[in-house]
Amino acid sequence: MRKLLLATRNRGKVREIKGLLDGLPVEVLSLEDYPEIPPVEEDLPTFAGNALKKAETAARASGEIALADDSGLEVEALNGQPGVYSARFAGPGADDEANNRLLLEKLNAVPPERRGAVFRCAIALVLPGGETHLVEDSCPGRIAPSPRGSGGFGYDPLFIYEPAGLTYAEMDQEAKSKISHRGKALRRARMLLEDLLSKSGG
Ligand code: IMP
């Protein structure tokens, strides 16, 4: 069976991505299975650029098909911050709690109607020979006044998906995946992957 390397060590992401690729004729691995591949510096100004950089590095180092996602939250009242800095908003090595606390602090005086935000996701697929593909998707929402819910990871407890009136963290994995930035982008990446696998003879 072909191998697909998810170019991440984030277990929350691995869980979500594996769920959405279930049933494909590939063995899904992550960078936890390749401790020798060093972390990639996510220093490019766009989600697409960082996703491509991570997938290209993983494909080159492993010789397998690699998939990388780069995602983050853009808050309107903060002119698109934290954006590509979402994972380290509160500083290098910041944890989810510190990032969420800082986001709430910065929006302290901002009323509900100005707390609009969008989650964006870019997914890069890179074949061992270097062929690259990119898909992007997004999900609009609003930042809650305080954390709600216990599921998910990252900014999930603060991101209200308005059609459901729930934060991402109050939705179960399946419900979140149906509407989330990453779920939508991954379903398109899955179709692309199916196509690429059938062309390369499985
Ligand atoms: P990266 O894509 O690994 O660079 O990190 C993106 C960062 O954005 C994560 O560390 C989270 O803080 C945040 N993020 C991305 N997707 C989600 C999501 O679905 N829920 C909550 N936070 C997310």
Short mmCIF file of C-alpha atoms and ligand atoms in Angstrom, two decimals:
data_model
loop_
_atom_site.label_atom_id
_atom_site.label_comp_id
_atom_site.label_asym_id
_atom_site.label_seq_id
_atom_site.Cartn_x
_atom_site.Cartn_y
_atom_site.Cartn_z
CA MET A 1 0.00 0.00 0.00
CA ARG A 2 1.23 3.55 -0.76
CA LYS A 3 2.19 5.67 2.20
CA LEU A 4 0.93 9.18 2.84
CA LEU A 5 2.98 11.27 5.23
CA LEU A 6 1.10 13.99 7.12
CA ALA A 7 3.71 16.71 7.59
CA THR A 8 2.73 17.57 11.17
CA ARG A 9 3.38 16.49 14.75
CA ASN A 10 0.14 18.06 16.02
CA ARG A 11 -1.96 15.15 17.32
CA GLY A 12 -5.23 17.09 17.07
CA LYS A 13 -4.61 17.67 13.39
CA VAL A 14 -3.48 14.10 12.75
CA ARG A 15 -6.71 12.81 14.30
CA GLU A 16 -8.90 15.12 12.19
CA ILE A 17 -7.01 14.51 8.96
CA LYS A 18 -6.90 10.72 9.42
CA GLY A 19 -10.65 10.67 10.00
CA LEU A 20 -11.28 12.50 6.75
CA LEU A 21 -8.93 10.29 4.72
CA ASP A 22 -10.45 7.08 6.09
CA GLY A 23 -11.05 4.45 3.40
CA LEU A 24 -8.39 5.68 0.98
CA PRO A 25 -5.92 3.00 -0.13
CA VAL A 26 -2.99 4.61 1.70
CA GLU A 27 -1.21 3.99 4.99
CA VAL A 28 -1.39 7.32 6.81
CA LEU A 29 1.73 8.24 8.77
CA SER A 30 2.80 11.44 10.50
CA LEU A 31 6.11 13.11 11.37
CA GLU A 32 5.93 11.27 14.72
CA ASP A 33 6.86 8.20 12.62
CA TYR A 34 9.85 10.10 11.18
CA PRO A 35 11.66 11.61 14.19
CA GLU A 36 14.74 12.22 12.00
CA ILE A 37 12.95 14.83 9.85
CA PRO A 38 13.66 18.21 11.49
CA PRO A 39 10.86 20.75 12.08
CA VAL A 40 10.30 23.27 9.28
CA GLU A 41 10.37 26.96 10.09
CA GLU A 42 6.95 28.34 9.15
CA ASP A 43 8.31 31.73 8.18
CA LEU A 44 6.37 32.56 5.01
CA PRO A 45 3.68 35.26 4.95
CA THR A 46 0.86 33.06 3.59
CA PHE A 47 -0.84 29.83 4.65
CA ALA A 48 -0.28 28.47 1.12
CA GLY A 49 3.47 29.21 1.22
CA ASN A 50 3.92 27.49 4.59
CA ALA A 51 1.80 24.46 3.59
CA LEU A 52 3.90 24.00 0.44
CA LYS A 53 7.15 24.40 2.36
CA LYS A 54 6.15 21.74 4.92
CA ALA A 55 4.85 19.24 2.33
CA GLU A 56 7.84 19.71 0.02
CA THR A 57 10.30 19.14 2.89
CA ALA A 58 8.46 16.01 4.08
CA ALA A 59 8.13 14.52 0.58
CA ARG A 60 11.82 15.12 -0.17
CA ALA A 61 13.03 13.72 3.17
CA SER A 62 10.77 10.63 3.18
CA GLY A 63 10.38 9.77 -0.51
CA GLU A 64 6.61 9.41 0.12
CA ILE A 65 3.57 11.46 -0.88
CA ALA A 66 3.28 14.25 1.68
CA LEU A 67 0.31 16.31 2.79
CA ALA A 68 0.67 19.47 4.86
CA ASP A 69 -1.91 21.86 6.15
CA ASP A 70 -1.31 25.38 7.28
CA SER A 71 -4.15 27.08 8.93
CA GLY A 72 -5.02 29.89 11.22
CA LEU A 73 -7.45 32.46 12.39
CA GLU A 74 -7.87 35.96 10.97
CA VAL A 75 -9.75 38.40 13.20
CA GLU A 76 -11.29 41.40 11.46
CA ALA A 77 -10.92 43.85 14.37
CA LEU A 78 -7.20 42.92 14.55
CA ASN A 79 -6.62 43.50 10.83
CA GLY A 80 -6.28 39.79 10.16
CA GLN A 81 -4.12 38.90 13.17
CA PRO A 82 -3.08 36.35 14.35
CA GLY A 83 -3.08 34.93 10.78
CA VAL A 84 0.07 32.93 9.99
CA TYR A 85 1.17 33.58 13.60
CA SER A 86 -1.88 31.76 15.05
CA ALA A 87 0.14 28.98 16.69
CA ARG A 88 2.56 31.42 18.36
CA PHE A 89 0.34 34.47 18.89
CA ALA A 90 1.36 34.83 22.55
CA GLY A 91 5.06 34.21 21.74
CA PRO A 92 7.33 31.35 20.66
CA GLY A 93 6.18 28.06 22.17
CA ALA A 94 2.92 29.60 23.44
CA ASP A 95 0.23 27.07 24.34
CA ASP A 96 -3.43 27.19 23.29
CA GLU A 97 -4.50 28.68 26.61
CA ALA A 98 -2.02 31.58 26.39
CA ASN A 99 -3.02 32.31 22.78
CA ASN A 100 -6.71 32.27 23.67
CA ARG A 101 -6.13 34.53 26.67
CA LEU A 102 -4.24 37.06 24.55
CA LEU A 103 -6.94 37.04 21.87
CA LEU A 104 -9.64 37.75 24.47
CA GLU A 105 -7.51 40.52 25.99
CA LYS A 106 -7.03 42.20 22.62
CA LEU A 107 -10.78 42.03 21.92
CA ASN A 108 -11.75 43.10 25.41
CA ALA A 109 -13.44 46.34 24.35
CA VAL A 110 -14.71 45.07 21.00
CA PRO A 111 -18.51 44.55 20.81
CA PRO A 112 -20.04 41.33 19.35
CA GLU A 113 -20.86 42.89 15.98
CA ARG A 114 -17.19 43.69 15.41
CA ARG A 115 -15.81 40.30 16.49
CA GLY A 116 -16.03 38.69 13.04
CA ALA A 117 -13.25 36.25 12.14
CA VAL A 118 -12.38 33.66 9.55
CA PHE A 119 -10.50 30.38 9.86
CA ARG A 120 -8.43 29.65 6.77
CA CYS A 121 -6.76 26.46 5.65
CA ALA A 122 -4.32 25.70 2.86
CA ILE A 123 -3.44 22.10 2.06
CA ALA A 124 -0.47 21.15 -0.07
CA LEU A 125 0.02 17.71 -1.57
CA VAL A 126 3.49 16.95 -2.88
CA LEU A 127 4.44 13.78 -4.75
CA PRO A 128 7.89 12.20 -4.28
CA GLY A 129 8.89 13.44 -7.74
CA GLY A 130 8.12 17.03 -6.74
CA GLU A 131 4.69 17.54 -8.40
CA THR A 132 2.72 19.92 -6.15
CA HIS A 133 -0.97 20.65 -5.65
CA LEU A 134 -2.69 23.19 -3.43
CA VAL A 135 -6.26 23.61 -2.16
CA GLU A 136 -7.58 26.37 0.09
CA ASP A 137 -10.84 26.89 1.98
CA SER A 138 -12.23 28.94 4.87
CA CYS A 139 -15.01 29.20 7.45
CA PRO A 140 -16.41 32.50 8.72
CA GLY A 141 -17.41 32.97 12.36
CA ARG A 142 -17.27 35.21 15.41
CA ILE A 143 -15.05 35.35 18.50
CA ALA A 144 -16.92 34.51 21.74
CA PRO A 145 -16.57 36.72 24.85
CA SER A 146 -15.24 33.74 26.83
CA PRO A 147 -14.22 30.12 26.08
CA ARG A 148 -17.04 27.59 25.54
CA GLY A 149 -16.86 23.81 25.09
CA SER A 150 -14.22 21.19 25.69
CA GLY A 151 -13.63 19.52 22.33
CA GLY A 152 -11.04 20.25 19.65
CA PHE A 153 -7.86 22.27 20.06
CA GLY A 154 -6.36 25.71 19.55
CA TYR A 155 -8.90 28.52 19.25
CA ASP A 156 -11.87 26.11 19.07
CA PRO A 157 -13.46 27.28 22.37
CA LEU A 158 -13.51 30.90 21.13
CA PHE A 159 -14.68 30.44 17.54
CA ILE A 160 -18.46 30.59 17.14
CA TYR A 161 -19.84 28.96 14.01
CA GLU A 162 -22.92 31.14 13.70
CA PRO A 163 -25.32 28.91 11.72
CA ALA A 164 -25.12 26.39 14.62
CA GLY A 165 -24.74 29.00 17.41
CA LEU A 166 -21.95 26.78 18.79
CA THR A 167 -18.21 27.17 19.15
CA TYR A 168 -16.03 24.67 17.30
CA ALA A 169 -15.23 23.19 20.75
CA GLU A 170 -18.95 22.58 21.41
CA MET A 171 -19.34 20.61 18.19
CA ASP A 172 -18.38 16.97 17.89
CA GLN A 173 -15.61 16.04 15.49
CA GLU A 174 -17.99 14.99 12.72
CA ALA A 175 -20.12 18.13 12.90
CA LYS A 176 -17.02 20.35 12.97
CA SER A 177 -15.44 18.57 10.01
CA LYS A 178 -18.55 19.11 7.86
CA ILE A 179 -18.26 22.88 8.04
CA SER A 180 -14.73 23.69 9.15
CA HIS A 181 -12.03 25.34 7.04
CA ARG A 182 -9.88 22.20 7.31
CA GLY A 183 -12.77 19.78 6.73
CA LYS A 184 -13.78 21.53 3.52
CA ALA A 185 -10.23 21.83 2.24
CA LEU A 186 -9.47 18.21 3.17
CA ARG A 187 -12.47 16.82 1.32
CA ARG A 188 -11.14 18.54 -1.78
CA ALA A 189 -7.61 17.28 -1.07
CA ARG A 190 -9.06 13.78 -0.66
CA MET A 191 -10.63 13.92 -4.13
CA LEU A 192 -7.36 15.17 -5.56
CA LEU A 193 -5.45 12.39 -3.82
CA GLU A 194 -7.88 9.75 -5.09
CA ASP A 195 -7.29 11.04 -8.57
CA LEU A 196 -3.48 11.10 -8.18
CA LEU A 197 -3.43 7.58 -6.68
CA SER A 198 -5.54 6.14 -9.48
CA LYS A 199 -3.31 7.81 -12.09
CA SER A 200 -0.17 6.41 -10.47
CA GLY A 201 -1.71 2.90 -10.36
CA GLY A 202 -2.69 2.96 -6.65
P1 IMP B 1 -0.32 25.56 11.93
O1 IMP B 1 -1.32 25.35 10.85
O2 IMP B 1 0.18 24.27 12.49
O3 IMP B 1 0.72 26.53 11.58
O4 IMP B 1 -1.04 26.20 13.17
C1 IMP B 1 -2.24 26.81 13.06
C2 IMP B 1 -2.71 27.30 14.40
O5 IMP B 1 -3.98 27.87 14.14
C3 IMP B 1 -2.93 26.20 15.44
O6 IMP B 1 -1.90 26.07 16.37
C4 IMP B 1 -4.17 26.69 16.16
O7 IMP B 1 -3.81 27.60 17.14
C5 IMP B 1 -4.90 27.44 15.06
N1 IMP B 1 -5.87 26.56 14.38
C6 IMP B 1 -5.81 26.05 13.13
N2 IMP B 1 -6.89 25.29 12.87
C7 IMP B 1 -7.62 25.31 13.98
C8 IMP B 1 -8.86 24.70 14.34
O8 IMP B 1 -9.52 23.95 13.59
N3 IMP B 1 -9.29 24.98 15.57
C9 IMP B 1 -8.63 25.77 16.43
N4 IMP B 1 -7.49 26.35 16.17
C10 IMP B 1 -6.97 26.12 14.94
#
